Amino acid sequence: MTGRFAGKVALVTGASSGIGRASAIAFAREGAKVVVSDIVDESKDETVPAIKAAGGEAIYVQADVSKATDVERLINVAVRTFGRLDCAHNNAGIFGNFAPTADCTEENWDRVVNTNLKGCWLCMKYEIPQMLKQGGGAIVNTSSFAGLYGSPAAPAYCASKGGIVQVTRTAALEYATAGIRINAVCPGSIRTPLVESLIAAGYPETQMAANHPVNRIGEPHEIAEAVLWLCSDAASFVTGVPMPVDGGWSAM
Ligand code: NAD
């Protein structure tokens, strides 16, 4: 396939749903060979069939990003299959339970921080050595508006997403001269199963939309576009940035 990422290999975690799925499909549309990874069973993944139906190339690798052995295997399979790794979108994440700080359980804290923050770090830990061998690469981590600002009843989520901003900045500084650019996207509210479940549970979409100066929630492909730009050569002078993609919310 032709496109901005022709000849390149891209890995996306949390790619069976929502933002990750949109990003994986966009990378494939732009010519990348895509490693689609998620914790769900291969039989439940609809992203790889969608990419193949559109003429793209992709494999599915099941991995739990909170487990080092899974992530190491994921990168090994990616490189064994496609020979290299040029772009990585470390996106897998969970929101956890809604509860204020004093009511947040240890179980919720560990689950959310292990999936979101430890998972992001583990992905970089195993992606970076491969990119160093190749002489460069681009990584985008999914943080959140909640990684930049407080959000009541989500202490573990905010801590994990704020932590992602800091490991992004730190790794960007460490590998800047090695040709590896590392950035983050900080989405506002995006129409994915997570947000749809909140709407279905009675949280009015109009209220959610009103947080954003553009007065609507975002769509997964709008985050994917930012991820692809950050991974592309057009962003060659951009590294260490937590980029809000939030309809202006963070400007308030
Ligand atoms: P989603 O639930 O649609 O997708 C998340 C995917 O991650 C799922 O397919 C899930 O199976 C996978 N996953 C969960 N735990 C995993 C694990 N341990 N290992 C591997 N995969 C795992 O959610 P989404 O809204 O698309 O969220 C994607 C990312 O965007 C998350 O990091 C989320 O925190 C972040 N985000 C979402 C929003 C939003 O409004 N939707 C806003 C800001 C940030």
CSV table of C-alpha atoms and ligand atoms in Angstrom, one decimal:
chain,number,residue,atom,x,y,z
A,1,MET,CA,0.0,0.0,0.0
A,2,THR,CA,1.1,3.6,-0.6
A,3,GLY,CA,0.9,6.4,2.0
A,4,ARG,CA,2.8,8.3,4.7
A,5,PHE,CA,3.8,5.0,6.4
A,6,ALA,CA,4.5,2.8,3.4
A,7,GLY,CA,7.3,0.3,4.3
A,8,LYS,CA,6.9,1.1,8.0
A,9,VAL,CA,5.8,-1.2,10.9
A,10,ALA,CA,3.4,0.2,13.6
A,11,LEU,CA,2.4,-1.3,16.8
A,12,VAL,CA,-0.9,-0.3,18.6
A,13,THR,CA,-1.9,-1.6,22.0
A,14,GLY,CA,-5.5,-1.6,23.2
A,15,ALA,CA,-6.2,-1.8,19.4
A,16,SER,CA,-9.4,-3.9,19.5
A,17,SER,CA,-11.6,-1.0,20.5
A,18,GLY,CA,-12.0,2.8,20.5
A,19,ILE,CA,-9.1,5.0,20.0
A,20,GLY,CA,-6.5,2.2,19.5
A,21,ARG,CA,-8.7,0.6,16.8
A,22,ALA,CA,-9.0,3.9,15.0
A,23,SER,CA,-5.3,4.4,15.2
A,24,ALA,CA,-4.5,0.9,13.9
A,25,ILE,CA,-6.9,1.3,11.0
A,26,ALA,CA,-5.4,4.7,10.1
A,27,PHE,CA,-1.8,3.4,10.2
A,28,ALA,CA,-2.9,0.6,7.8
A,29,ARG,CA,-4.7,3.0,5.5
A,30,GLU,CA,-1.5,5.0,5.3
A,31,GLY,CA,0.5,2.0,4.3
A,32,ALA,CA,2.0,0.6,7.5
A,33,LYS,CA,2.1,-3.0,8.4
A,34,VAL,CA,0.3,-3.1,11.7
A,35,VAL,CA,0.7,-5.1,14.9
A,36,VAL,CA,-2.7,-5.0,16.6
A,37,SER,CA,-2.5,-5.9,20.2
A,38,ASP,CA,-5.0,-6.2,23.0
A,39,ILE,CA,-5.8,-8.3,26.1
A,40,VAL,CA,-9.0,-9.7,24.4
A,41,ASP,CA,-9.1,-13.1,22.7
A,42,GLU,CA,-8.0,-13.1,19.0
A,43,SER,CA,-11.5,-14.3,18.1
A,44,LYS,CA,-13.0,-11.1,19.6
A,45,ASP,CA,-10.7,-8.8,17.7
A,46,GLU,CA,-12.4,-7.1,14.8
A,47,THR,CA,-9.6,-4.7,13.9
A,48,VAL,CA,-7.4,-7.1,12.0
A,49,PRO,CA,-10.3,-8.3,9.8
A,50,ALA,CA,-11.2,-4.7,9.1
A,51,ILE,CA,-7.7,-3.8,8.1
A,52,LYS,CA,-7.4,-6.9,5.8
A,53,ALA,CA,-10.7,-6.3,4.2
A,54,ALA,CA,-9.4,-2.8,3.2
A,55,GLY,CA,-6.3,-4.4,1.6
A,56,GLY,CA,-4.0,-3.7,4.5
A,57,GLU,CA,-1.5,-6.0,6.4
A,58,ALA,CA,-1.9,-6.7,10.1
A,59,ILE,CA,-1.4,-9.4,12.7
A,60,TYR,CA,-3.0,-9.8,16.1
A,61,VAL,CA,-1.0,-10.5,19.2
A,62,GLN,CA,-2.7,-10.9,22.5
A,63,ALA,CA,-0.8,-9.3,25.4
A,64,ASP,CA,-1.6,-7.9,28.8
A,65,VAL,CA,0.5,-4.6,28.9
A,66,SER,CA,0.8,-4.8,32.7
A,67,LYS,CA,2.9,-8.0,32.4
A,68,ALA,CA,6.6,-7.8,31.3
A,69,THR,CA,6.7,-11.3,29.8
A,70,ASP,CA,3.6,-10.5,27.6
A,71,VAL,CA,5.1,-7.2,26.4
A,72,GLU,CA,8.5,-8.7,25.7
A,73,ARG,CA,6.8,-11.5,23.7
A,74,LEU,CA,4.7,-8.9,21.9
A,75,ILE,CA,7.7,-6.9,20.6
A,76,ASN,CA,9.6,-10.2,19.7
A,77,VAL,CA,6.6,-11.4,17.7
A,78,ALA,CA,6.3,-8.0,16.0
A,79,VAL,CA,9.9,-7.9,14.9
A,80,ARG,CA,10.0,-11.6,14.0
A,81,THR,CA,6.9,-11.1,11.8
A,82,PHE,CA,7.6,-7.8,10.1
A,83,GLY,CA,11.4,-7.4,10.6
A,84,ARG,CA,11.3,-4.0,12.3
A,85,LEU,CA,9.4,-1.6,14.5
A,86,ASP,CA,9.1,2.1,13.4
A,87,CYS,CA,6.1,3.4,15.3
A,88,ALA,CA,4.3,2.5,18.5
A,89,HIS,CA,1.1,3.8,19.9
A,90,ASN,CA,1.0,2.7,23.6
A,91,ASN,CA,-2.7,3.2,24.1
A,92,ALA,CA,-4.1,0.3,26.2
A,93,GLY,CA,-5.9,1.7,29.3
A,94,ILE,CA,-8.8,1.4,31.7
A,95,PHE,CA,-10.7,4.0,33.7
A,96,GLY,CA,-11.3,1.9,36.8
A,97,ASN,CA,-14.0,2.7,39.4
A,98,PHE,CA,-15.4,6.1,40.1
A,99,ALA,CA,-14.7,6.9,43.8
A,100,PRO,CA,-13.1,9.8,45.6
A,101,THR,CA,-9.5,9.5,47.0
A,102,ALA,CA,-10.5,8.2,50.4
A,103,ASP,CA,-12.8,5.6,48.9
A,104,CYS,CA,-10.5,4.4,46.1
A,105,THR,CA,-9.6,0.7,46.9
A,106,GLU,CA,-6.1,-0.7,46.8
A,107,GLU,CA,-7.3,-3.2,44.2
A,108,ASN,CA,-8.6,-0.4,41.9
A,109,TRP,CA,-5.4,1.7,42.4
A,110,ASP,CA,-3.1,-1.3,41.5
A,111,ARG,CA,-5.2,-2.4,38.5
A,112,VAL,CA,-5.4,1.1,37.0
A,113,VAL,CA,-1.8,2.2,37.7
A,114,ASN,CA,-0.5,-1.2,36.5
A,115,THR,CA,-2.4,-1.2,33.3
A,116,ASN,CA,-2.1,2.5,32.3
A,117,LEU,CA,1.3,3.7,33.7
A,118,LYS,CA,3.3,0.5,34.2
A,119,GLY,CA,1.9,-0.8,30.9
A,120,CYS,CA,3.1,2.3,29.1
A,121,TRP,CA,6.5,2.1,30.7
A,122,LEU,CA,6.8,-1.6,29.9
A,123,CYS,CA,5.9,-1.0,26.2
A,124,MET,CA,8.6,1.6,25.9
A,125,LYS,CA,11.1,-0.6,27.8
A,126,TYR,CA,10.9,-3.3,25.1
A,127,GLU,CA,10.2,-1.0,22.1
A,128,ILE,CA,13.2,1.3,22.6
A,129,PRO,CA,16.0,-1.3,22.3
A,130,GLN,CA,14.6,-2.4,18.9
A,131,MET,CA,14.3,1.3,17.7
A,132,LEU,CA,17.9,1.9,18.9
A,133,LYS,CA,19.1,-1.1,16.8
A,134,GLN,CA,17.3,0.4,13.8
A,135,GLY,CA,18.6,4.0,14.4
A,136,GLY,CA,15.3,5.6,15.3
A,137,GLY,CA,11.5,5.4,15.7
A,138,ALA,CA,8.5,7.3,17.0
A,139,ILE,CA,6.4,6.5,20.1
A,140,VAL,CA,3.1,8.1,21.1
A,141,ASN,CA,1.6,7.3,24.5
A,142,THR,CA,-2.0,7.8,25.3
A,143,SER,CA,-2.4,10.1,28.4
A,144,SER,CA,-5.5,12.1,28.9
A,145,PHE,CA,-7.0,15.5,29.8
A,146,ALA,CA,-6.9,13.9,33.2
A,147,GLY,CA,-3.1,13.6,33.0
A,148,LEU,CA,-2.9,17.4,32.9
A,149,TYR,CA,-5.7,18.4,35.2
A,150,GLY,CA,-7.4,16.9,38.3
A,151,SER,CA,-10.6,15.0,37.8
A,152,PRO,CA,-12.8,14.2,40.9
A,153,ALA,CA,-13.5,10.6,41.7
A,154,ALA,CA,-10.6,9.3,39.5
A,155,PRO,CA,-7.4,9.5,41.7
A,156,ALA,CA,-5.8,6.4,40.3
A,157,TYR,CA,-6.7,7.3,36.7
A,158,CYS,CA,-5.3,10.8,37.1
A,159,ALA,CA,-2.2,9.6,38.8
A,160,SER,CA,-1.6,7.0,36.0
A,161,LYS,CA,-2.2,9.5,33.2
A,162,GLY,CA,-0.1,12.2,34.8
A,163,GLY,CA,2.6,9.6,35.2
A,164,ILE,CA,2.4,8.9,31.5
A,165,VAL,CA,3.2,12.5,30.8
A,166,GLN,CA,6.3,12.3,32.9
A,167,VAL,CA,7.6,9.0,31.6
A,168,THR,CA,7.0,10.4,28.1
A,169,ARG,CA,9.1,13.6,28.8
A,170,THR,CA,11.8,11.6,30.6
A,171,ALA,CA,12.2,9.0,27.8
A,172,ALA,CA,12.1,11.8,25.2
A,173,LEU,CA,15.1,13.4,26.8
A,174,GLU,CA,17.0,10.2,27.1
A,175,TYR,CA,16.6,9.1,23.5
A,176,ALA,CA,16.4,12.4,21.6
A,177,THR,CA,19.9,12.1,20.1
A,178,ALA,CA,19.3,8.5,19.2
A,179,GLY,CA,16.5,9.5,16.7
A,180,ILE,CA,13.6,8.2,18.8
A,181,ARG,CA,10.9,10.8,19.3
A,182,ILE,CA,8.5,10.2,22.2
A,183,ASN,CA,5.3,12.2,22.6
A,184,ALA,CA,1.9,11.8,24.3
A,185,VAL,CA,-1.7,12.6,23.3
A,186,CYS,CA,-4.1,13.9,25.9
A,187,PRO,CA,-7.6,13.3,24.6
A,188,GLY,CA,-10.7,15.0,26.0
A,189,SER,CA,-14.0,13.0,26.0
A,190,ILE,CA,-14.0,10.7,23.0
A,191,ARG,CA,-16.9,8.6,21.8
A,192,THR,CA,-15.6,5.1,22.6
A,193,PRO,CA,-17.3,2.2,24.5
A,194,LEU,CA,-16.1,3.8,27.8
A,195,VAL,CA,-17.8,7.1,27.1
A,196,GLU,CA,-20.8,5.4,25.5
A,197,SER,CA,-21.3,3.4,28.7
A,198,LEU,CA,-21.4,6.6,30.7
A,199,ILE,CA,-24.0,8.1,28.4
A,200,ALA,CA,-26.0,4.8,28.5
A,201,ALA,CA,-25.9,5.0,32.3
A,202,GLY,CA,-27.5,8.4,32.3
A,203,TYR,CA,-24.6,10.9,32.1
A,204,PRO,CA,-26.0,13.5,29.6
A,205,GLU,CA,-23.9,13.8,26.5
A,206,THR,CA,-24.8,17.5,26.3
A,207,GLN,CA,-23.1,18.0,29.7
A,208,MET,CA,-20.0,16.0,28.6
A,209,ALA,CA,-20.0,18.0,25.4
A,210,ALA,CA,-20.2,21.3,27.3
A,211,ASN,CA,-16.8,20.7,28.9
A,212,HIS,CA,-15.2,21.3,25.5
A,213,PRO,CA,-15.3,24.8,23.9
A,214,VAL,CA,-16.2,23.2,20.6
A,215,ASN,CA,-19.4,22.0,22.4
A,216,ARG,CA,-19.2,18.3,21.4
A,217,ILE,CA,-17.2,15.2,22.3
A,218,GLY,CA,-14.5,13.9,20.0
A,219,GLU,CA,-14.4,10.9,17.7
A,220,PRO,CA,-11.7,8.2,17.9
A,221,HIS,CA,-10.4,9.1,14.4
A,222,GLU,CA,-9.6,12.6,15.6
A,223,ILE,CA,-7.2,11.2,18.1
A,224,ALA,CA,-5.8,8.8,15.5
A,225,GLU,CA,-5.0,11.7,13.2
A,226,ALA,CA,-2.9,13.4,16.0
A,227,VAL,CA,-1.1,10.1,16.7
A,228,LEU,CA,-0.2,9.6,13.0
A,229,TRP,CA,1.0,13.2,12.7
A,230,LEU,CA,3.2,12.8,15.8
A,231,CYS,CA,4.6,9.5,14.4
A,232,SER,CA,5.2,11.0,10.9
A,233,ASP,CA,8.2,12.8,9.5
A,234,ALA,CA,6.2,16.0,9.5
A,235,ALA,CA,6.7,16.1,13.3
A,236,SER,CA,10.5,15.6,13.1
A,237,PHE,CA,11.2,18.4,15.5
A,238,VAL,CA,8.6,17.4,18.0
A,239,THR,CA,9.5,15.3,21.1
A,240,GLY,CA,8.6,15.2,24.8
A,241,VAL,CA,5.2,16.9,24.2
A,242,PRO,CA,1.9,16.0,25.9
A,243,MET,CA,-0.4,17.2,23.2
A,244,PRO,CA,-4.0,18.0,24.2
A,245,VAL,CA,-6.5,16.8,21.6
A,246,ASP,CA,-9.6,18.0,23.4
A,247,GLY,CA,-11.6,20.5,21.5
A,248,GLY,CA,-10.0,23.3,23.5
A,249,TRP,CA,-10.9,22.0,27.0
A,250,SER,CA,-7.3,22.5,28.3
A,251,ALA,CA,-7.3,26.1,27.1
A,252,MET,CA,-9.9,27.0,29.7
B,1,NAD,P1,-11.6,1.3,25.1
B,1,NAD,O1,-12.1,0.6,26.3
B,1,NAD,O2,-12.5,1.4,23.9
B,1,NAD,O3,-10.2,0.6,24.6
B,1,NAD,C1,-9.2,0.3,25.4
B,1,NAD,C2,-8.7,-1.1,25.0
B,1,NAD,O4,-7.6,-1.4,25.9
B,1,NAD,C3,-9.7,-2.2,25.0
B,1,NAD,O5,-9.7,-2.9,23.8
B,1,NAD,C4,-9.2,-3.1,26.1
B,1,NAD,O6,-9.4,-4.5,25.9
B,1,NAD,C5,-7.7,-2.8,26.1
B,1,NAD,N1,-7.0,-3.1,27.4
B,1,NAD,C6,-7.5,-2.9,28.6
B,1,NAD,N2,-6.6,-3.4,29.5
B,1,NAD,C7,-5.5,-3.9,28.8
B,1,NAD,C8,-4.3,-4.6,29.2
B,1,NAD,N3,-4.0,-4.8,30.5
B,1,NAD,N4,-3.5,-5.0,28.2
B,1,NAD,C9,-3.8,-4.8,26.9
B,1,NAD,N5,-5.0,-4.2,26.5
B,1,NAD,C10,-5.8,-3.8,27.5
B,1,NAD,O7,-11.2,2.7,25.5
B,1,NAD,P2,-10.7,4.0,24.8
B,1,NAD,O8,-11.6,5.1,25.2
B,1,NAD,O9,-10.5,3.8,23.3
B,1,NAD,O10,-9.3,4.3,25.5
B,1,NAD,C11,-8.1,4.2,24.9
B,1,NAD,C12,-7.1,5.0,25.7
B,1,NAD,O11,-7.5,6.4,25.6
B,1,NAD,C13,-7.0,4.6,27.1
B,1,NAD,O12,-5.6,4.7,27.6
B,1,NAD,C14,-7.8,5.7,27.8
B,1,NAD,O13,-7.4,6.0,29.1
B,1,NAD,C15,-7.5,6.9,26.9
B,1,NAD,N6,-8.4,8.0,26.9
B,1,NAD,C16,-9.7,7.8,26.6
B,1,NAD,C17,-10.6,8.9,26.6
B,1,NAD,C18,-12.1,8.8,26.2
B,1,NAD,O14,-12.8,9.7,26.4
B,1,NAD,N7,-12.5,7.7,25.5
B,1,NAD,C19,-10.2,10.1,27.0
B,1,NAD,C20,-8.8,10.3,27.4
B,1,NAD,C21,-8.0,9.2,27.4
